[in-house]
Structures are given as structure tokens and as C-alpha cells.
Amino acid sequence: MRNLDILIIGAGIAGLTAARALQHLGFRPRVYEQALQLGEVGAGLTLSPNATHALNAIGLQGVLEALGTRPDRGGVKDWQSGELTVEISRGSEMLEKYGAPYHQIHRADLHAALADGVLAVDPQAIMLGHSFRGLRQQGGRVEAEFENGVRVTGDALVGADGVRSRVRAVLFGESLPRFTGYVAYRGLVPLAALPEGLIEPTSCLSTGPHRSFTRYLIRRGTLVNYVGLAERDDWREEGWSIPATIDEMLREYSGWYEGVRTIIRSTPPGRLFKWALFDRDALPEWTRGSATLLGDAAHPMLPFLGQGAAMGIEDGMILARAFAAAESVEQALGRYVAARLERANWVMHESRRTATRYHSGQSEHFRPGQHVSAESLGIMSYNPAAVPV
Ligand SMILES: Cc1cc2nc3c(=O)[nH]c(=O)nc-3n(C[C@H](O)[C@H](O)[C@H](O)COP(=O)(O)OP(=O)(O)OC[C@H]3O[C@@H](n4cnc5c(N)ncnc54)[C@H](O)[C@@H]3O)c2cc1C
């Protein structure tokens, strides 16, 4: 089994985690990425313990400790008054409770660490400039074809090519991702540019009618990462790097407490972007023959529980463990899907439900004991490095 040729399409966080986890267990996967250069967008990412378990298991603990931030306290604030209605312990309690920490990190830092880890083991493992077009399966082998005319053959193929997955379209038919009605604004502000005491607690969600605003510290506490999620039906442009203006976002958050508006106003030029959020219906199956799906390609989800990348990271760890435990590709993919599909589809569903709750404007949802989060739903107590596969 260790000699299997496993082809991974897409070098995002999910595809690279799968590649690194497979390497860690003795495989030599190859990753094909459409971009000519590796990289991630300039934004933050929350890594809850269910994700850090997997990243620690593949050797990234040092990177997370060095580049991530462990918030000591989190909380929920009311959109109008700024009153802290729910307090959440996020510091050493997380480690004690779940056996792995809760980190907040710059996406580019995590992505670079994953890519460096993969390339350190096998400098030839990532092929850039390879845009997947189609595949053929015959006699237990998969042939992938790329837009540049290259064809490669392997024993298994993993589509980790994101929400607009071409692999998913080829395996399960063409369908367009659906605009969810939510637009995300994201920005990065140097902590030093903000009045002292404003970022308290260190990790904070503010909720109001039809809008929410999440902010936390990354890059060793020097940068404030924020994401504003707003309901809009008049704009649905795609892409992660569409510039937005401070005035436009302030209009979106008019009437909100001054703490939120100060952060928006302090965003340096060129550091505020917006994009429309798309999702898809859950799939009842991810595998066709020797090809399967992973990460957003399998289960794109709304960001309200901060679990999209975490689910892709869990997938990567479980996929590698399934290959290590199985005696055939069929068995490996069977074990992978059996362990992953129900959980990922459940978190996808809960992310949608949470969106409605967070934007309901009903303050009784944001009282101690009433607040719904990845933690209250029990999502964080899953360890993908240890669950049965
Ligand atoms: C506002 C917002 C905030 C979020 N916050 C969090 C959070 O705090 N915590 C969390 O866990 N998740 C969060 N998420 C979700 C997370 O960002 C995604 O779930 C995650 O990045 C998906 O990773 P992926 O590797 O599956 O897909 P992608 O990151 O989309 O990577 C896919 C890769 O495949 C490549 N590709 C695409 N098509 C092809 C092709 N045809 N051929 C070859 N390569 C191809 C792409 O270039 C890309 O490199 C958030 C999402 C949003 C929108």
C-alpha cells in the first residue's frame, strides 16, 4: 500500500494537510495545483482543538506555537451597546479539556508551513500550473488530464480543489455553487493603530440583526483580523480579493457600537476586501471508483462556526489513516468516507443553522448557557488523529 500513487488535486489547506499526513504515514503523494505560485489570502483562521490535534500529529505544533496566537479569553458582544453578554475561556482550559490548544493564525503562515513540510519530505511533491480538467478510470487506475495537456496516472485521486471543484463536477455532474445571501468583509489592522484596551476580550464575536462581526489577534498578537458577515442580495461577485471601501463597510455597520466602527475605520489602505459566500447541498457520497473528494470540494460550508478549514484538516488526517489501515484503495476510500461524511455534512448543516441564529437580532440567544458555538455543539471534542478509522 505504501507504494500507491495518490494524486491530490488542489494545494489549499485541505489538500496540503492530506499530503503531509500521507507522507507522515509513509506514502509519497503528488499534489497538482492550478496556481503558478503557492499562497493563501491575507486573512486569519481559527483552529479549534479538533484541527490542532491533526496539525500537531503531522509535526506542525512548533509552527502553531511560534506563529499562532492562543487567545486567553473570548466572548460575545451586543451589536448596539457593545455589552459583553457571554464570556468564553479560550486559554489553557482548552488544552486541559481537549488535549490540544485553540489557535488563531494567519492563513498564509499555516499554508506556508504545510507546503514547506510537504516539500521538505519530497521536493517534487507539488506540481504548480496544473489545472485539472478531467479523468478516466480503467482497471483500477485513474488518469487525470490537465489544461496544459499533461496526463498523469495514479492508483487513487483526491479532489481537494475547493468550493468550485472541477473534480466534483466530473464525478457527480455539473452544478453551480449557490449564493448564500451573505457577503464577507475582511480586514487586517495593526494592533498598534487601535486605542489601548479596545481589543478586549482578545477574541470576540458581535451579533446583531442581519449582521455579525468577528475579530481576533494573529501574528503573535500584532495584527487584528476581522470578518464582517452581512446579508445582502444585491451583490454576489466572486473572488477573495475584491477591494471594499471603509465607507461602504461603515454604512453596512451603521448604528453598531463604536468599538466595531473604530476597527473598520482604522483599516489601512488596501487591507479591506469583500467576497460573496457560496455553498452547495450536502452530497450523499464522495467517492466514484478510485476518486474521492476532500475539504471544501466535498463540503463547502458557511463560516459561522469557523469550521470549514478545520473539517478539511480532519479529512486529510483521516484519509491518510484510512490508507495506512487498509489493504486496497477501495477499502481505504470506504473507511475514509465512513468516518467523515456524516460528521462533515452535520457541521455544514449546523453552520447554516448558526447563521440564522447569529443574525436573528434576538438577544436571548446570546446569554450564558444559550450561546451556540462549535464548542457548545461538541465539535471540538473530536480527535482525527485518534478516532477509529
Ligand atoms: C469569511 C470566512 C472565514 C472563515 N474562517 C474560518 C475559520 O476561522 N476556521 C476554519 O476552520 N475555516 C474557516 N473558513 C473556511 C475555510 O476558509 C475553507 O473551508 C478552507 O480554506 C477550504 O480549504 P480547501 O483546501 O478545501 O479549499 P481551497 O482553500 O479553496 O483550496 C483549493 C485549492 O485548489 C486549487 N484548485 C482549484 N481548482 C483547481 C483545478 N481545477 N486544478 C488544480 N487546482 C485547483 C485552488 O487554486 C486552491 O489552491 C472561513 C471561510 C470564510 C469564507
Coordinates of C-alpha atoms and ligand atoms in Angstrom, one line a residue:
M1 CA 0.0 0.0 0.0
R2 CA 2.8 2.5 0.8
N3 CA 3.8 2.4 -2.9
L4 CA 0.4 3.6 -4.1
D5 CA 0.4 6.6 -6.4
I6 CA -2.0 9.0 -4.7
L7 CA -2.8 12.1 -6.8
I8 CA -4.2 15.2 -4.9
I9 CA -5.8 18.0 -6.9
G10 CA -5.5 21.3 -5.2
A11 CA -2.8 22.7 -2.8
G12 CA -5.1 24.6 -0.4
I13 CA -5.1 23.9 3.3
A14 CA -7.1 20.7 3.0
G15 CA -5.1 19.2 0.1
L16 CA -1.7 20.1 1.7
T17 CA -2.8 18.6 5.1
A18 CA -3.8 15.4 3.3
A19 CA -0.4 15.3 1.5
R20 CA 1.6 15.9 4.7
A21 CA -0.4 13.4 6.7
L22 CA 0.1 10.8 3.9
Q23 CA 3.8 11.5 3.9
H24 CA 3.9 11.2 7.7
L25 CA 2.4 7.7 7.4
G26 CA 4.9 6.6 4.7
F27 CA 3.2 7.5 1.4
R28 CA 4.5 9.7 -1.4
P29 CA 1.5 11.6 -2.7
R30 CA 1.7 14.1 -5.6
V31 CA -0.2 17.4 -5.4
Y32 CA -1.4 19.2 -8.6
E33 CA -2.2 22.9 -8.2
Q34 CA -3.6 25.2 -10.8
A35 CA -1.9 28.4 -9.5
L36 CA 1.6 29.2 -10.7
Q37 CA 2.6 30.2 -7.2
L38 CA 1.7 28.8 -3.8
G39 CA -0.1 31.1 -1.5
E40 CA -3.2 32.0 0.7
V41 CA -5.2 35.1 1.1
G42 CA -4.2 37.7 3.8
A43 CA -6.7 36.7 6.5
G44 CA -6.9 34.9 9.8
L45 CA -8.1 31.4 10.6
T46 CA -9.4 29.9 13.8
L47 CA -8.0 26.5 14.5
S48 CA -10.1 24.7 17.2
P49 CA -8.6 21.7 19.1
N50 CA -10.2 19.2 16.6
A51 CA -8.0 20.8 13.9
T52 CA -4.9 21.3 16.0
H53 CA -4.9 17.6 17.1
A54 CA -4.3 16.8 13.4
L55 CA -1.8 19.5 12.8
N56 CA 0.2 18.6 15.9
A57 CA 0.2 14.9 14.8
I58 CA 1.9 15.8 11.4
G59 CA 4.6 17.9 13.1
L60 CA 3.2 21.5 13.0
Q61 CA 3.0 22.0 16.7
G62 CA 6.1 24.2 16.7
V63 CA 4.8 26.4 13.9
L64 CA 1.4 26.9 15.6
E65 CA 3.1 27.8 18.8
A66 CA 5.5 30.2 17.1
L67 CA 3.1 31.9 14.6
G68 CA -0.3 31.3 16.1
T69 CA -2.0 33.2 18.9
R70 CA -3.7 31.5 21.7
P71 CA -6.5 33.8 22.8
D72 CA -6.9 33.8 26.6
R73 CA -10.5 35.0 26.6
G74 CA -13.3 35.1 24.1
G75 CA -16.8 36.5 24.2
V76 CA -19.9 37.7 22.5
K77 CA -20.9 41.4 22.5
D78 CA -24.2 43.1 21.7
W79 CA -24.1 45.0 18.4
Q80 CA -25.6 48.2 19.8
S81 CA -24.3 48.6 23.3
G82 CA -21.1 46.6 23.0
E83 CA -22.0 44.9 26.3
L84 CA -20.2 41.6 26.8
T85 CA -23.1 39.1 27.2
V86 CA -21.2 35.8 27.1
E87 CA -17.7 35.1 28.3
I88 CA -15.7 32.2 27.0
S89 CA -12.4 30.7 28.3
R90 CA -10.1 30.0 25.5
G91 CA -6.7 29.8 27.1
S92 CA -5.1 26.8 28.9
E93 CA -8.6 25.4 29.7
M94 CA -8.8 24.4 26.0
L95 CA -5.7 22.3 26.3
E96 CA -6.8 20.8 29.5
K97 CA -10.2 20.0 28.3
Y98 CA -9.5 18.7 24.8
G99 CA -5.8 17.7 24.9
A100 CA -4.9 20.2 22.1
P101 CA -4.9 24.1 22.1
Y102 CA -7.1 26.6 20.3
H103 CA -5.1 28.8 17.9
Q104 CA -5.7 31.8 15.7
I105 CA -3.3 32.2 12.9
H106 CA -2.6 34.0 9.6
R107 CA -3.8 31.7 6.8
A108 CA -0.6 32.4 4.8
D109 CA 1.5 31.2 7.7
L110 CA -0.3 27.9 8.1
H111 CA -0.4 27.4 4.3
A112 CA 3.4 28.1 4.0
A113 CA 4.2 25.8 6.9
L114 CA 2.1 22.9 5.3
A115 CA 3.8 23.4 1.9
D116 CA 7.3 23.6 3.5
G117 CA 6.6 20.4 5.4
V118 CA 5.5 18.6 2.3
L119 CA 8.4 19.9 0.2
A120 CA 10.9 19.1 2.9
V121 CA 10.0 15.4 2.6
D122 CA 9.7 15.4 -1.2
P123 CA 10.8 18.4 -3.1
Q124 CA 8.9 17.1 -6.2
A125 CA 5.6 16.6 -4.4
I126 CA 3.8 19.8 -5.6
M127 CA 3.3 20.5 -9.3
L128 CA 2.2 24.1 -9.9
G129 CA 0.5 25.3 -13.1
H130 CA -1.6 22.1 -13.4
S131 CA -5.3 22.9 -13.8
F132 CA -7.3 19.7 -13.6
R133 CA -9.7 19.2 -16.5
G134 CA -11.0 15.6 -16.4
L135 CA -10.3 12.0 -15.5
R136 CA -10.8 8.5 -16.8
Q137 CA -10.9 5.3 -14.7
Q138 CA -9.9 1.9 -16.0
G139 CA -8.7 -1.3 -14.5
G140 CA -8.4 0.3 -11.0
R141 CA -6.2 3.1 -12.3
V142 CA -7.1 6.8 -12.6
E143 CA -5.8 9.0 -15.4
A144 CA -6.0 12.8 -14.7
E145 CA -5.8 15.3 -17.5
F146 CA -4.8 18.9 -17.1
E147 CA -5.4 22.0 -19.1
N148 CA -1.7 22.2 -20.0
G149 CA -2.1 18.9 -21.8
V150 CA -0.3 16.8 -19.2
R151 CA -1.8 13.4 -18.3
V152 CA -0.8 11.5 -15.1
T153 CA -1.9 8.1 -13.9
G154 CA -2.3 7.0 -10.3
D155 CA -4.0 4.4 -8.1
A156 CA -6.3 7.0 -6.4
L157 CA -7.3 10.6 -6.9
V158 CA -8.4 13.1 -4.3
G159 CA -10.2 16.2 -5.3
A160 CA -9.2 19.0 -2.9
D161 CA -9.9 21.8 -5.3
G162 CA -12.3 23.9 -3.3
V163 CA -15.9 25.1 -3.5
R164 CA -15.8 25.3 -7.3
S165 CA -14.3 21.8 -7.6
R166 CA -13.8 20.5 -11.1
V167 CA -13.3 17.0 -9.7
R168 CA -16.7 17.1 -8.0
A169 CA -18.3 18.2 -11.3
V170 CA -16.6 15.4 -13.2
L171 CA -17.5 12.7 -10.6
F172 CA -21.0 13.9 -9.7
G173 CA -22.2 16.2 -12.5
E174 CA -22.0 19.9 -13.1
S175 CA -23.9 22.1 -10.7
L176 CA -23.3 25.7 -9.7
P177 CA -22.5 26.7 -6.1
R178 CA -25.4 28.7 -4.7
F179 CA -25.1 32.3 -3.4
T180 CA -26.0 32.1 0.3
G181 CA -27.1 35.7 0.6
Y182 CA -24.1 36.5 2.8
V183 CA -21.2 38.8 2.0
A184 CA -18.0 38.7 3.9
Y185 CA -15.8 41.7 4.5
R186 CA -12.3 41.0 5.9
G187 CA -9.6 43.3 7.1
L188 CA -6.3 43.4 8.9
V189 CA -5.5 46.2 11.3
P190 CA -2.2 46.6 13.2
L191 CA -2.9 46.4 16.9
A192 CA -0.7 49.4 17.4
A193 CA -3.1 51.5 15.3
L194 CA -6.0 51.0 17.8
P195 CA -6.8 52.7 21.1
E196 CA -5.5 50.8 24.1
G197 CA -8.0 48.4 25.7
L198 CA -10.2 48.1 22.6
I199 CA -9.3 44.5 21.8
E200 CA -10.9 43.1 24.9
P201 CA -11.6 40.2 25.2
T202 CA -8.9 39.1 22.7
S203 CA -11.3 37.0 20.6
C204 CA -14.8 38.4 20.1
L205 CA -18.0 37.9 18.1
S206 CA -20.5 40.7 18.0
T207 CA -24.0 39.9 16.7
G208 CA -26.9 42.0 15.5
P209 CA -29.9 41.9 13.1
H210 CA -28.7 40.6 9.7
R211 CA -25.0 41.2 10.6
S212 CA -22.2 39.9 12.7
F213 CA -18.6 40.9 13.2
T214 CA -15.8 38.6 14.5
R215 CA -12.3 39.8 15.3
Y216 CA -9.2 38.2 16.9
L217 CA -5.4 38.6 17.0
I218 CA -2.9 36.9 14.8
R219 CA 0.8 37.1 14.1
R220 CA 1.8 36.9 17.8
G221 CA -0.8 39.4 18.7
T222 CA 0.4 42.2 16.4
L223 CA -2.5 42.2 13.9
V224 CA -6.2 42.3 14.4
N225 CA -8.0 40.1 11.9
Y226 CA -11.7 40.8 11.4
V227 CA -14.5 39.4 9.3
G228 CA -17.9 41.1 9.0
L229 CA -20.7 38.9 7.6
A230 CA -23.7 40.8 6.2
E231 CA -26.8 39.7 4.5
R232 CA -27.1 41.2 1.0
D233 CA -28.9 40.2 -2.1
D234 CA -27.7 42.9 -4.5
W235 CA -24.1 41.8 -4.8
R236 CA -22.5 38.4 -5.5
E237 CA -19.2 38.9 -7.1
E238 CA -16.8 36.1 -6.8
G239 CA -13.2 36.1 -5.6
W240 CA -11.4 36.6 -2.3
S241 CA -9.6 39.8 -3.1
I242 CA -12.2 42.3 -4.3
P243 CA -11.4 45.7 -2.7
A244 CA -14.0 47.2 -0.4
T245 CA -14.1 50.7 1.0
I246 CA -14.2 51.8 4.6
D247 CA -17.2 54.0 3.9
E248 CA -19.1 51.1 2.4
M249 CA -18.4 48.9 5.4
L250 CA -19.2 51.6 7.9
R251 CA -22.6 52.1 6.1
E252 CA -23.2 48.3 6.5
Y253 CA -22.4 48.6 10.2
S254 CA -24.2 51.9 10.9
G255 CA -25.7 52.0 14.4
W256 CA -23.2 49.5 15.7
Y257 CA -21.1 50.2 18.9
E258 CA -18.1 52.4 18.5
G259 CA -15.6 49.5 19.1
V260 CA -16.5 47.8 15.8
R261 CA -16.6 51.1 13.8
T262 CA -13.2 52.2 15.2
I263 CA -11.7 48.9 13.9
I264 CA -13.2 49.3 10.5
R265 CA -12.1 53.0 10.3
S266 CA -8.6 52.1 11.2
T267 CA -8.1 49.6 8.4
P268 CA -5.0 50.7 6.4
P269 CA -5.5 51.4 2.6
G270 CA -5.6 48.2 0.6
R271 CA -6.3 45.9 3.6
L272 CA -10.1 45.7 3.3
F273 CA -11.7 43.1 0.9
K274 CA -15.1 41.6 0.4
W275 CA -16.5 38.5 -1.2
A276 CA -19.8 36.7 -1.6
L277 CA -20.3 33.4 0.1
F278 CA -21.4 30.4 -1.8
D279 CA -22.3 26.9 -0.7
R280 CA -23.8 23.7 -2.0
D281 CA -26.1 21.0 -0.9
A282 CA -24.6 18.1 1.0
L283 CA -23.6 15.1 -1.1
P284 CA -24.7 11.6 -0.1
E285 CA -21.5 10.1 -1.4
W286 CA -18.0 11.4 -2.2
T287 CA -16.3 8.5 -4.0
R288 CA -16.6 7.2 -7.5
G289 CA -14.3 4.2 -8.2
S290 CA -10.8 5.3 -7.1
A291 CA -11.5 9.0 -6.9
T292 CA -12.9 10.9 -3.9
L293 CA -13.4 14.5 -2.6
L294 CA -11.9 16.3 0.4
G295 CA -12.2 19.7 2.1
D296 CA -14.5 22.4 0.5
A297 CA -14.8 20.3 -2.6
A298 CA -16.8 17.8 -0.6
H299 CA -18.5 20.0 2.0
P300 CA -18.3 23.8 1.5
M301 CA -19.8 25.5 4.5
L302 CA -20.7 28.9 5.8
P303 CA -18.1 30.3 8.2
F304 CA -20.3 30.9 11.2
L305 CA -18.8 28.1 13.3
G306 CA -15.3 28.7 12.0
Q307 CA -15.0 25.0 10.9
G308 CA -14.5 25.0 7.1
A309 CA -10.8 24.6 7.1
A310 CA -10.9 22.5 10.3
M311 CA -13.1 20.0 8.5
G312 CA -10.7 19.8 5.6
I313 CA -7.8 19.3 8.1
E314 CA -9.7 16.5 9.8
D315 CA -10.4 14.9 6.3
G316 CA -6.7 15.0 5.5
M317 CA -5.7 13.2 8.7
I318 CA -8.4 10.6 8.4
L319 CA -7.8 10.0 4.7
A320 CA -4.1 9.2 5.5
R321 CA -5.0 7.0 8.4
A322 CA -7.5 5.1 6.2
F323 CA -4.9 4.4 3.6
A324 CA -2.5 3.3 6.3
A325 CA -5.1 0.9 7.8
A326 CA -6.5 -0.5 4.5
E327 CA -5.4 -3.3 2.2
S328 CA -6.8 -1.8 -1.0
V329 CA -7.8 1.6 -2.4
E330 CA -11.4 0.6 -2.3
Q331 CA -11.2 -0.2 1.4
A332 CA -9.2 3.0 2.1
L333 CA -11.8 5.2 0.5
G334 CA -14.6 3.3 2.1
R335 CA -13.1 3.8 5.5
Y336 CA -12.4 7.4 4.8
V337 CA -16.0 8.2 3.7
A338 CA -17.5 6.1 6.5
A339 CA -15.5 8.2 9.1
R340 CA -16.0 11.6 7.5
L341 CA -19.2 12.1 5.5
E342 CA -21.8 12.2 8.3
R343 CA -19.7 14.4 10.5
A344 CA -18.8 16.9 7.8
N345 CA -22.4 17.1 6.5
W346 CA -23.6 17.6 10.1
V347 CA -21.2 20.5 10.7
M348 CA -22.2 22.0 7.3
H349 CA -25.9 21.9 8.3
E350 CA -25.2 23.3 11.8
S351 CA -23.2 26.2 10.2
R352 CA -26.3 27.2 8.3
R353 CA -28.5 27.0 11.4
T354 CA -26.0 29.0 13.3
A355 CA -26.0 31.7 10.6
T356 CA -29.7 32.2 11.1
R357 CA -29.4 32.3 14.9
Y358 CA -26.4 34.8 14.9
H359 CA -28.2 37.2 12.6
S360 CA -31.6 36.9 14.3
G361 CA -31.2 40.0 16.4
Q362 CA -32.7 38.2 19.3
S363 CA -30.6 39.0 22.4
E364 CA -31.9 36.0 24.4
H365 CA -29.7 33.7 22.1
F366 CA -26.6 35.5 23.5
R367 CA -26.9 34.9 27.2
P368 CA -24.7 32.5 29.2
G369 CA -25.8 28.9 28.5
Q370 CA -27.8 29.9 25.4
H371 CA -24.9 30.8 23.0
V372 CA -24.5 28.2 20.2
S373 CA -20.9 27.6 19.0
A374 CA -18.6 24.9 17.7
E375 CA -17.8 24.2 21.4
S376 CA -21.4 24.0 22.6
L377 CA -22.2 21.7 19.7
G378 CA -19.4 19.3 20.8
I379 CA -17.5 19.7 17.5
M380 CA -14.2 20.4 19.3
S381 CA -14.1 17.1 21.2
Y382 CA -13.2 15.1 18.1
N383 CA -9.6 14.0 17.6
P384 CA -9.0 13.0 14.0
A385 CA -5.6 11.5 15.0
A386 CA -7.2 9.0 17.3
V387 CA -10.9 8.3 16.4
P388 CA -11.4 4.8 14.9
V389 CA -11.0 4.6 11.2
Ligands
LIG1 C1 -15.1 34.5 5.8 C2 -14.6 33.1 6.1 C3 -14.0 32.9 7.3 C4 -13.5 31.6 7.6 N1 -13.0 31.3 8.8 C5 -12.6 30.0 9.1 C6 -12.1 29.7 10.4 O1 -11.9 30.6 11.2 N2 -11.8 28.4 10.6 C7 -11.9 27.4 9.7 O2 -11.6 26.3 10.0 N3 -12.4 27.7 8.4 C8 -12.8 29.0 8.1 N4 -13.2 29.2 6.9 C9 -13.4 28.2 5.9 C10 -12.1 27.9 5.1 O3 -11.5 29.1 4.7 C11 -12.2 26.9 4.0 O4 -13.1 25.9 4.4 C12 -10.9 26.3 3.6 O5 -10.0 27.3 3.2 C13 -11.1 25.4 2.4 O6 -9.8 24.8 2.1 P1 -9.7 23.8 0.8 O7 -8.2 23.5 0.8 O8 -10.7 22.7 0.9 O9 -10.1 24.7 -0.4 P2 -9.4 26.0 -1.0 O10 -8.7 26.8 0.0 O11 -10.3 26.7 -1.9 O12 -8.2 25.4 -1.9 C14 -8.4 24.7 -3.1 C15 -7.2 24.7 -4.0 O13 -7.4 24.0 -5.2 C16 -6.9 24.8 -6.3 N5 -7.7 24.4 -7.5 C17 -9.0 24.8 -7.7 N6 -9.4 24.3 -8.9 C18 -8.3 23.6 -9.4 C19 -8.1 22.8 -10.5 N7 -9.1 22.7 -11.5 N8 -7.0 22.2 -10.7 C20 -6.0 22.3 -9.8 N9 -6.1 23.0 -8.7 C21 -7.3 23.7 -8.4 C22 -7.0 26.2 -5.8 O14 -6.2 27.1 -6.6 C23 -6.7 26.1 -4.4 O15 -5.3 26.2 -4.1 C24 -13.7 30.6 6.6 C25 -14.2 30.9 5.3 C26 -14.7 32.1 5.1 C27 -15.3 32.4 3.8

